[in-house]
mmCIF file of C-alpha atoms and ligand atoms in Angstrom:
data_model
loop_
_atom_site.group_PDB
_atom_site.id
_atom_site.type_symbol
_atom_site.label_atom_id
_atom_site.label_comp_id
_atom_site.label_asym_id
_atom_site.label_seq_id
_atom_site.Cartn_x
_atom_site.Cartn_y
_atom_site.Cartn_z
ATOM 1 C CA UNK A 29 263.109 21.747 17.949
ATOM 2 C CA UNK A 30 260.086 19.677 16.992
ATOM 3 C CA UNK A 31 257.765 22.587 17.629
ATOM 4 C CA UNK A 32 259.827 24.850 15.378
ATOM 5 C CA UNK A 33 259.721 22.268 12.582
ATOM 6 C CA UNK A 34 255.969 21.920 12.923
ATOM 7 C CA UNK A 35 255.493 25.695 12.877
ATOM 8 C CA UNK A 36 257.653 25.821 9.747
ATOM 9 C CA UNK A 37 255.497 23.228 8.049
ATOM 10 C CA UNK A 38 252.322 25.098 8.918
ATOM 11 C CA UNK A 39 253.772 28.291 7.431
ATOM 12 C CA UNK A 40 254.751 26.420 4.249
ATOM 13 C CA UNK A 41 251.316 24.837 3.932
ATOM 14 C CA UNK A 42 249.653 28.240 4.381
ATOM 15 C CA UNK A 43 251.948 29.732 1.725
ATOM 16 C CA UNK A 44 251.150 26.936 -0.733
ATOM 17 C CA UNK A 45 247.441 27.523 -0.155
ATOM 18 C CA UNK A 46 247.712 31.281 -0.766
ATOM 19 C CA UNK A 47 249.737 30.657 -3.948
ATOM 20 C CA UNK A 48 247.183 28.168 -5.277
ATOM 21 C CA UNK A 49 244.473 30.809 -4.774
ATOM 22 C CA UNK A 50 246.500 33.431 -6.632
ATOM 23 C CA UNK A 51 247.071 31.089 -9.586
ATOM 24 C CA UNK A 52 243.360 30.207 -9.676
ATOM 25 C CA UNK A 53 242.375 33.856 -10.029
ATOM 26 C CA UNK A 54 244.672 34.468 -12.980
ATOM 27 C CA UNK A 55 242.964 31.743 -14.921
ATOM 28 C CA UNK A 56 240.106 33.800 -16.334
ATOM 29 C CA UNK A 57 237.675 31.640 -18.313
ATOM 30 C CA UNK A 58 234.835 34.118 -18.782
ATOM 31 C CA UNK A 59 234.047 37.813 -18.409
ATOM 32 C CA UNK A 60 232.653 38.506 -14.959
ATOM 33 C CA UNK A 61 229.015 39.616 -15.273
ATOM 34 C CA UNK A 62 228.420 40.512 -11.626
ATOM 35 C CA UNK A 63 227.991 44.228 -12.453
ATOM 36 C CA UNK A 64 224.709 43.328 -14.157
ATOM 37 C CA UNK A 65 222.071 42.986 -11.447
ATOM 38 C CA UNK A 66 219.920 40.436 -13.296
ATOM 39 C CA UNK A 67 222.054 38.861 -16.048
ATOM 40 C CA UNK A 68 219.961 37.511 -18.895
ATOM 41 C CA UNK A 69 222.754 35.442 -20.439
ATOM 42 C CA UNK A 70 225.470 33.136 -19.137
ATOM 43 C CA UNK A 71 228.813 34.989 -18.836
ATOM 44 C CA UNK A 72 230.765 35.231 -22.099
ATOM 45 C CA UNK A 73 233.605 32.772 -22.706
ATOM 46 C CA UNK A 74 236.964 34.509 -22.487
ATOM 47 C CA UNK A 75 240.200 32.692 -21.640
ATOM 48 C CA UNK A 76 242.115 35.954 -21.221
ATOM 49 C CA UNK A 77 245.738 34.922 -21.763
ATOM 50 C CA UNK A 78 245.045 32.146 -24.250
ATOM 51 C CA UNK A 79 242.645 34.362 -26.245
ATOM 52 C CA UNK A 80 245.098 37.230 -26.472
ATOM 53 C CA UNK A 81 247.955 34.948 -27.427
ATOM 54 C CA UNK A 82 245.942 33.220 -30.180
ATOM 55 C CA UNK A 83 244.645 36.549 -31.465
ATOM 56 C CA UNK A 84 248.139 38.078 -31.358
ATOM 57 C CA UNK A 85 247.057 40.919 -29.057
ATOM 58 C CA UNK A 86 250.108 42.306 -27.309
ATOM 59 C CA UNK A 87 248.860 45.850 -26.780
ATOM 60 C CA UNK A 88 246.933 45.811 -23.495
ATOM 61 C CA UNK A 89 245.412 49.207 -24.270
ATOM 62 C CA UNK A 90 243.527 47.687 -27.213
ATOM 63 C CA UNK A 91 240.986 46.705 -24.534
ATOM 64 C CA UNK A 92 242.233 48.343 -21.318
ATOM 65 C CA UNK A 93 242.242 51.861 -22.709
ATOM 66 C CA UNK A 94 242.681 55.300 -21.174
ATOM 67 C CA UNK A 95 241.648 58.685 -22.595
ATOM 68 C CA UNK A 96 242.521 62.265 -21.753
ATOM 69 C CA UNK A 97 239.840 64.852 -20.893
ATOM 70 C CA UNK A 98 239.268 65.630 -24.585
ATOM 71 C CA UNK A 99 238.595 61.991 -25.386
ATOM 72 C CA UNK A 100 241.949 61.382 -27.074
ATOM 73 C CA UNK A 101 243.294 57.897 -26.518
ATOM 74 C CA UNK A 102 246.533 57.738 -24.540
ATOM 75 C CA UNK A 103 248.535 55.371 -26.712
ATOM 76 C CA UNK A 104 251.258 54.524 -24.217
ATOM 77 C CA UNK A 105 249.058 53.949 -21.184
ATOM 78 C CA UNK A 106 246.626 51.252 -20.178
ATOM 79 C CA UNK A 107 244.037 50.633 -17.490
ATOM 80 C CA UNK A 108 244.249 46.923 -16.679
ATOM 81 C CA UNK A 109 244.224 47.816 -12.980
ATOM 82 C CA UNK A 110 240.607 48.912 -13.408
ATOM 83 C CA UNK A 111 237.591 46.884 -14.442
ATOM 84 C CA UNK A 112 235.554 48.137 -17.397
ATOM 85 C CA UNK A 113 232.630 48.797 -15.042
ATOM 86 C CA UNK A 114 234.616 51.434 -13.146
ATOM 87 C CA UNK A 115 234.243 53.744 -16.161
ATOM 88 C CA UNK A 116 231.299 52.242 -18.059
ATOM 89 C CA UNK A 117 227.972 52.418 -16.231
ATOM 90 C CA UNK A 118 224.589 50.933 -17.002
ATOM 91 C CA UNK A 119 223.688 53.793 -19.387
ATOM 92 C CA UNK A 120 225.603 55.712 -22.087
ATOM 93 C CA UNK A 121 227.298 58.748 -20.580
ATOM 94 C CA UNK A 122 229.386 61.557 -22.144
ATOM 95 C CA UNK A 123 230.440 59.539 -25.179
ATOM 96 C CA UNK A 124 231.132 56.481 -23.055
ATOM 97 C CA UNK A 125 228.991 53.526 -24.148
ATOM 98 C CA UNK A 126 227.103 51.581 -21.471
ATOM 99 C CA UNK A 127 228.879 48.536 -20.066
ATOM 100 C CA UNK A 128 226.957 46.068 -22.226
ATOM 101 C CA UNK A 129 227.582 48.132 -25.363
ATOM 102 C CA UNK A 130 231.235 48.622 -24.407
ATOM 103 C CA UNK A 131 231.744 44.856 -24.299
ATOM 104 C CA UNK A 132 229.796 44.202 -27.478
ATOM 105 C CA UNK A 133 231.555 46.972 -29.400
ATOM 106 C CA UNK A 134 234.949 45.816 -28.155
ATOM 107 C CA UNK A 135 234.559 42.040 -28.474
ATOM 108 C CA UNK A 136 232.158 41.657 -31.374
ATOM 109 C CA UNK A 137 233.503 44.751 -33.096
ATOM 110 C CA UNK A 138 236.948 43.259 -33.451
ATOM 111 C CA UNK A 139 235.639 39.825 -34.444
ATOM 112 C CA UNK A 140 233.536 41.421 -37.203
ATOM 113 C CA UNK A 141 236.395 43.626 -38.341
ATOM 114 C CA UNK A 142 238.877 40.742 -38.562
ATOM 115 C CA UNK A 143 236.274 38.151 -39.592
ATOM 116 C CA UNK A 144 237.655 35.938 -36.821
ATOM 117 C CA UNK A 145 236.156 34.959 -33.483
ATOM 118 C CA UNK A 146 232.484 34.435 -32.544
ATOM 119 C CA UNK A 147 229.782 36.988 -33.420
ATOM 120 C CA UNK A 148 226.556 35.143 -32.542
ATOM 121 C CA UNK A 149 224.985 35.405 -29.077
ATOM 122 C CA UNK A 150 225.257 31.744 -28.184
ATOM 123 C CA UNK A 151 228.860 31.438 -29.334
ATOM 124 C CA UNK A 152 230.000 33.894 -26.641
ATOM 125 C CA UNK A 153 227.291 33.406 -24.013
ATOM 126 C CA UNK A 154 227.761 29.667 -23.645
ATOM 127 C CA UNK A 155 226.096 27.598 -20.947
ATOM 128 C CA UNK A 156 229.183 25.731 -19.745
ATOM 129 C CA UNK A 157 231.693 28.514 -19.947
ATOM 130 C CA UNK A 158 234.409 26.866 -17.883
ATOM 131 C CA UNK A 159 234.573 23.636 -19.863
ATOM 132 C CA UNK A 160 236.630 22.801 -22.922
ATOM 133 C CA UNK A 161 234.718 23.543 -26.111
HETATM 134 C C1 HEC B 229 231.960 38.413 -28.911
HETATM 135 C C2 HEC B 229 231.252 37.962 -27.746
HETATM 136 C C3 HEC B 229 229.809 38.362 -27.542
HETATM 137 C C4 HEC B 229 228.766 38.236 -28.429
HETATM 138 C C5 HEC B 229 228.784 37.717 -29.859
HETATM 139 C C6 HEC B 229 227.584 38.682 -27.731
HETATM 140 N N1 HEC B 229 227.906 39.080 -26.462
HETATM 141 FE FE1 HEC B 229 226.605 39.747 -25.038
HETATM 142 N N2 HEC B 229 228.160 40.181 -23.804
HETATM 143 C C7 HEC B 229 229.476 39.841 -24.049
HETATM 144 C C8 HEC B 229 230.273 40.204 -22.887
HETATM 145 C C9 HEC B 229 231.773 40.038 -22.734
HETATM 146 C C10 HEC B 229 229.382 40.755 -21.940
HETATM 147 C C11 HEC B 229 229.740 41.274 -20.520
HETATM 148 C C12 HEC B 229 229.240 40.388 -19.377
HETATM 149 C C13 HEC B 229 229.161 38.928 -19.633
HETATM 150 O O1 HEC B 229 230.170 38.204 -19.590
HETATM 151 O O2 HEC B 229 228.037 38.452 -19.902
HETATM 152 C C14 HEC B 229 228.061 40.718 -22.549
HETATM 153 C C15 HEC B 229 226.898 41.175 -21.939
HETATM 154 C C16 HEC B 229 225.624 40.985 -22.430
HETATM 155 C C17 HEC B 229 224.402 41.349 -21.737
HETATM 156 C C18 HEC B 229 224.333 42.043 -20.376
HETATM 157 C C19 HEC B 229 224.491 41.030 -19.264
HETATM 158 C C20 HEC B 229 223.311 40.094 -19.155
HETATM 159 O O3 HEC B 229 223.558 38.857 -19.212
HETATM 160 O O4 HEC B 229 222.175 40.546 -19.019
HETATM 161 C C21 HEC B 229 223.361 40.959 -22.516
HETATM 162 C C22 HEC B 229 221.868 41.108 -22.223
HETATM 163 C C23 HEC B 229 223.923 40.379 -23.731
HETATM 164 N N3 HEC B 229 225.310 40.419 -23.631
HETATM 165 C C24 HEC B 229 223.182 39.863 -24.779
HETATM 166 C C25 HEC B 229 223.715 39.454 -25.983
HETATM 167 C C26 HEC B 229 222.908 39.107 -27.152
HETATM 168 C C27 HEC B 229 221.376 39.096 -27.183
HETATM 169 C C28 HEC B 229 223.784 38.795 -28.151
HETATM 170 C C29 HEC B 229 223.468 38.440 -29.591
HETATM 171 C C30 HEC B 229 222.682 39.421 -30.333
HETATM 172 C C31 HEC B 229 225.140 38.926 -27.594
HETATM 173 N N4 HEC B 229 225.044 39.328 -26.290
HETATM 174 C C32 HEC B 229 226.303 38.678 -28.284
HETATM 175 C C33 HEC B 229 229.975 39.244 -25.182
HETATM 176 C C34 HEC B 229 229.260 38.910 -26.311
HETATM 177 C C1 HEC B 230 240.863 41.488 -25.989
HETATM 178 C C2 HEC B 230 240.790 42.419 -24.887
HETATM 179 C C3 HEC B 230 241.866 42.387 -23.851
HETATM 180 C C4 HEC B 230 243.240 42.515 -24.023
HETATM 181 C C5 HEC B 230 244.014 42.705 -25.321
HETATM 182 C C6 HEC B 230 243.807 42.483 -22.701
HETATM 183 N N1 HEC B 230 242.831 42.309 -21.762
HETATM 184 FE FE1 HEC B 230 243.063 42.187 -19.749
HETATM 185 N N2 HEC B 230 241.056 41.930 -19.501
HETATM 186 C C7 HEC B 230 240.123 41.996 -20.510
HETATM 187 C C8 HEC B 230 238.802 41.911 -19.953
HETATM 188 C C9 HEC B 230 237.508 41.959 -20.721
HETATM 189 C C10 HEC B 230 238.957 41.776 -18.557
HETATM 190 C C11 HEC B 230 237.861 41.725 -17.508
HETATM 191 C C12 HEC B 230 237.539 43.152 -17.173
HETATM 192 C C13 HEC B 230 236.346 43.334 -16.313
HETATM 193 O O1 HEC B 230 235.826 42.352 -15.757
HETATM 194 O O2 HEC B 230 235.926 44.496 -16.144
HETATM 195 C C14 HEC B 230 240.403 41.804 -18.299
HETATM 196 C C15 HEC B 230 240.987 41.735 -17.038
HETATM 197 C C16 HEC B 230 242.323 41.907 -16.793
HETATM 198 C C17 HEC B 230 242.913 41.957 -15.474
HETATM 199 C C18 HEC B 230 242.140 41.836 -14.181
HETATM 200 C C19 HEC B 230 242.575 40.691 -13.324
HETATM 201 C C20 HEC B 230 242.002 39.366 -13.665
HETATM 202 O O3 HEC B 230 242.725 38.523 -14.258
HETATM 203 O O4 HEC B 230 240.824 39.124 -13.325
HETATM 204 C C21 HEC B 230 244.254 42.161 -15.628
HETATM 205 C C22 HEC B 230 245.311 42.270 -14.547
HETATM 206 C C23 HEC B 230 244.501 42.251 -17.060
HETATM 207 N N3 HEC B 230 243.308 42.086 -17.732
HETATM 208 C C24 HEC B 230 245.739 42.495 -17.622
HETATM 209 C C25 HEC B 230 245.989 42.614 -18.980
HETATM 210 C C26 HEC B 230 247.303 42.891 -19.544
HETATM 211 C C27 HEC B 230 248.574 43.109 -18.729
HETATM 212 C C28 HEC B 230 247.139 42.913 -20.898
HETATM 213 C C29 HEC B 230 248.219 43.110 -21.966
HETATM 214 C C30 HEC B 230 249.319 42.184 -21.914
HETATM 215 C C31 HEC B 230 245.729 42.656 -21.174
HETATM 216 N N4 HEC B 230 245.071 42.483 -19.987
HETATM 217 C C32 HEC B 230 245.179 42.610 -22.440
HETATM 218 C C33 HEC B 230 240.382 42.135 -21.849
HETATM 219 C C34 HEC B 230 241.622 42.264 -22.427
HETATM 220 C C1 HEC B 231 239.578 54.586 -17.078
HETATM 221 C C2 HEC B 231 238.237 54.555 -17.633
HETATM 222 C C3 HEC B 231 237.919 53.460 -18.632
HETATM 223 C C4 HEC B 231 238.095 52.112 -18.485
HETATM 224 C C5 HEC B 231 238.709 51.360 -17.324
HETATM 225 C C6 HEC B 231 237.526 51.505 -19.672
HETATM 226 N N1 HEC B 231 237.026 52.461 -20.510
HETATM 227 FE FE1 HEC B 231 236.116 52.173 -22.293
HETATM 228 N N2 HEC B 231 235.932 54.192 -22.574
HETATM 229 C C7 HEC B 231 236.300 55.147 -21.636
HETATM 230 C C8 HEC B 231 235.999 56.487 -22.173
HETATM 231 C C9 HEC B 231 236.255 57.808 -21.471
HETATM 232 C C10 HEC B 231 235.444 56.276 -23.452
HETATM 233 C C11 HEC B 231 234.959 57.348 -24.437
HETATM 234 C C12 HEC B 231 236.111 57.823 -25.267
HETATM 235 C C13 HEC B 231 235.685 58.903 -26.216
HETATM 236 O O1 HEC B 231 235.358 59.990 -25.744
HETATM 237 O O2 HEC B 231 235.662 58.623 -27.419
HETATM 238 C C14 HEC B 231 235.404 54.836 -23.670
HETATM 239 C C15 HEC B 231 234.947 54.237 -24.822
HETATM 240 C C16 HEC B 231 234.822 52.881 -25.023
HETATM 241 C C17 HEC B 231 234.332 52.259 -26.218
HETATM 242 C C18 HEC B 231 233.837 52.979 -27.490
HETATM 243 C C19 HEC B 231 234.985 53.626 -28.208
HETATM 244 C C20 HEC B 231 235.987 52.648 -28.664
HETATM 245 O O3 HEC B 231 237.159 52.784 -28.293
HETATM 246 O O4 HEC B 231 235.621 51.692 -29.359
HETATM 247 C C21 HEC B 231 234.387 50.904 -26.019
HETATM 248 C C22 HEC B 231 233.992 49.828 -27.005
HETATM 249 C C23 HEC B 231 234.919 50.674 -24.677
HETATM 250 N N3 HEC B 231 235.177 51.905 -24.109
HETATM 251 C C24 HEC B 231 235.139 49.426 -24.117
HETATM 252 C C25 HEC B 231 235.807 49.202 -22.885
HETATM 253 C C26 HEC B 231 236.100 47.900 -22.321
HETATM 254 C C27 HEC B 231 235.713 46.584 -22.953
HETATM 255 C C28 HEC B 231 236.774 48.102 -21.152
HETATM 256 C C29 HEC B 231 237.393 47.089 -20.211
HETATM 257 C C30 HEC B 231 238.266 46.086 -20.825
HETATM 258 C C31 HEC B 231 236.884 49.542 -20.983
HETATM 259 N N4 HEC B 231 236.288 50.176 -22.042
HETATM 260 C C32 HEC B 231 237.507 50.157 -19.906
HETATM 261 C C33 HEC B 231 236.866 54.911 -20.420
HETATM 262 C C34 HEC B 231 237.251 53.680 -19.908
HETATM 263 C C1 HEC B 232 241.304 43.269 -31.127
HETATM 264 C C2 HEC B 232 240.577 42.081 -31.542
HETATM 265 C C3 HEC B 232 239.788 41.260 -30.557
HETATM 266 C C4 HEC B 232 239.094 41.676 -29.438
HETATM 267 C C5 HEC B 232 238.992 43.085 -28.885
HETATM 268 C C6 HEC B 232 238.438 40.498 -28.889
HETATM 269 N N1 HEC B 232 238.730 39.408 -29.647
HETATM 270 FE FE1 HEC B 232 238.014 37.502 -29.337
HETATM 271 N N2 HEC B 232 239.093 36.850 -30.923
HETATM 272 C C7 HEC B 232 239.880 37.624 -31.741
HETATM 273 C C8 HEC B 232 240.491 36.794 -32.755
HETATM 274 C C9 HEC B 232 241.453 37.266 -33.857
HETATM 275 C C10 HEC B 232 240.019 35.483 -32.529
HETATM 276 C C11 HEC B 232 240.357 34.218 -33.321
HETATM 277 C C12 HEC B 232 241.649 33.639 -32.817
HETATM 278 C C13 HEC B 232 242.024 32.391 -33.573
HETATM 279 O O1 HEC B 232 241.634 32.236 -34.734
HETATM 280 O O2 HEC B 232 242.691 31.543 -32.953
HETATM 281 C C14 HEC B 232 239.140 35.554 -31.357
HETATM 282 C C15 HEC B 232 238.493 34.452 -30.825
HETATM 283 C C16 HEC B 232 237.601 34.491 -29.768
HETATM 284 C C17 HEC B 232 236.894 33.361 -29.226
HETATM 285 C C18 HEC B 232 236.974 31.929 -29.766
HETATM 286 C C19 HEC B 232 238.106 31.202 -29.140
HETATM 287 C C20 HEC B 232 237.672 30.629 -27.843
HETATM 288 O O3 HEC B 232 238.363 30.855 -26.830
HETATM 289 O O4 HEC B 232 236.632 29.941 -27.818
HETATM 290 C C21 HEC B 232 236.125 33.813 -28.190
HETATM 291 C C22 HEC B 232 235.185 33.018 -27.315
HETATM 292 C C23 HEC B 232 236.376 35.247 -28.071
HETATM 293 N N3 HEC B 232 237.271 35.620 -29.051
HETATM 294 C C24 HEC B 232 235.784 36.066 -27.132
HETATM 295 C C25 HEC B 232 236.080 37.420 -26.978
HETATM 296 C C26 HEC B 232 235.505 38.269 -25.948
HETATM 297 C C27 HEC B 232 234.497 37.827 -24.910
HETATM 298 C C28 HEC B 232 236.038 39.509 -26.130
HETATM 299 C C29 HEC B 232 235.783 40.770 -25.348
HETATM 300 C C30 HEC B 232 235.995 40.719 -23.919
HETATM 301 C C31 HEC B 232 236.938 39.430 -27.271
HETATM 302 N N4 HEC B 232 236.931 38.159 -27.751
HETATM 303 C C32 HEC B 232 237.652 40.523 -27.767
HETATM 304 C C33 HEC B 232 240.067 38.981 -31.663
HETATM 305 C C34 HEC B 232 239.547 39.812 -30.671
#
């Protein structure tokens, strides 16, 4: 009996640990820059869920887009299961901007268009990305 209870507790503790890891990963605070071999800037601030809620972005494909072979955007589909670097390489290719350009066009492009959100280097590439502003 005692052994069974102990085993149960160990299973519960393991489950709690796995769950805490899963929650931690969802809390994106910056855009991962590990695809860049020698990053020159600190990673850009980006609290994914909070950002998209504040900016009123409900359409995932606004950033996680998909195109057909002719380069037409597929309006009802999105690619959030893929990272941008899976399609955008280090150099421009077949109408696809390089990864750095893709981010700058996407992020800064929208901020400029809406006149909301940061557009200067240091406002996105902040030293202490994880901390409250
Ligand atoms: C709206 C936000 C934003 C602004 C403004 C911005 N960047 Fe970025 N930049 C990003 C994101 C997102 C990435 C992708 C990787 C990351 O998080 O650093 C990136 C990547 C880069 C990279 C490639 C990765 C590296 O660190 O080497 C460089 C270089 C860079 N930016 C320089 C600049 C410079 C210089 C400016 C100002 C002229 C600037 N950025 C303005 C968001 C921004
Ligand atoms: C303003 C742009 C933007 C919008 C809108 C957006 N995302 Fe993202 N999302 C990103 C960026 C940037 C990343 C990081 C991609 C990378 O590192 O290549 C990301 C990463 C993710 C990831 C990867 C897992 C993680 O958290 O690390 C998931 C899942 C995801 N987004 C889901 C969604 C869903 C679902 C929606 C719509 C409800 C959405 N996103 C809307 C920009 C956006
Ligand atoms: C499944 C592959 C794929 C993924 C994943 C992807 N892209 Fe793209 N992206 C493309 C293709 C293909 C084009 C060129 C479309 C065309 O021919 O006009 C493109 C074009 C772009 C452009 C320039 C045209 C435009 O729409 O403004 C930007 C900016 C861009 N991508 C940013 C991103 C960002 C940021 C991410 C990650 C959040 C991302 N892309 C993820 C395939 C992808
Ligand atoms: C489709 C439009 C759009 C795109 C794409 C977009 N943003 Fe924003 N962003 C906004 C808006 C709108 C605001 C201002 C929200 C507000 O006023 O509360 C904002 C605000 C911000 C802020 C300031 C708030 C904060 O959390 O400090 C940061 C940083 C930011 N964006 C980073 C990014 C990065 C990095 C990307 C690309 C991965 C990105 N944004 C892509 C629309 C966008």
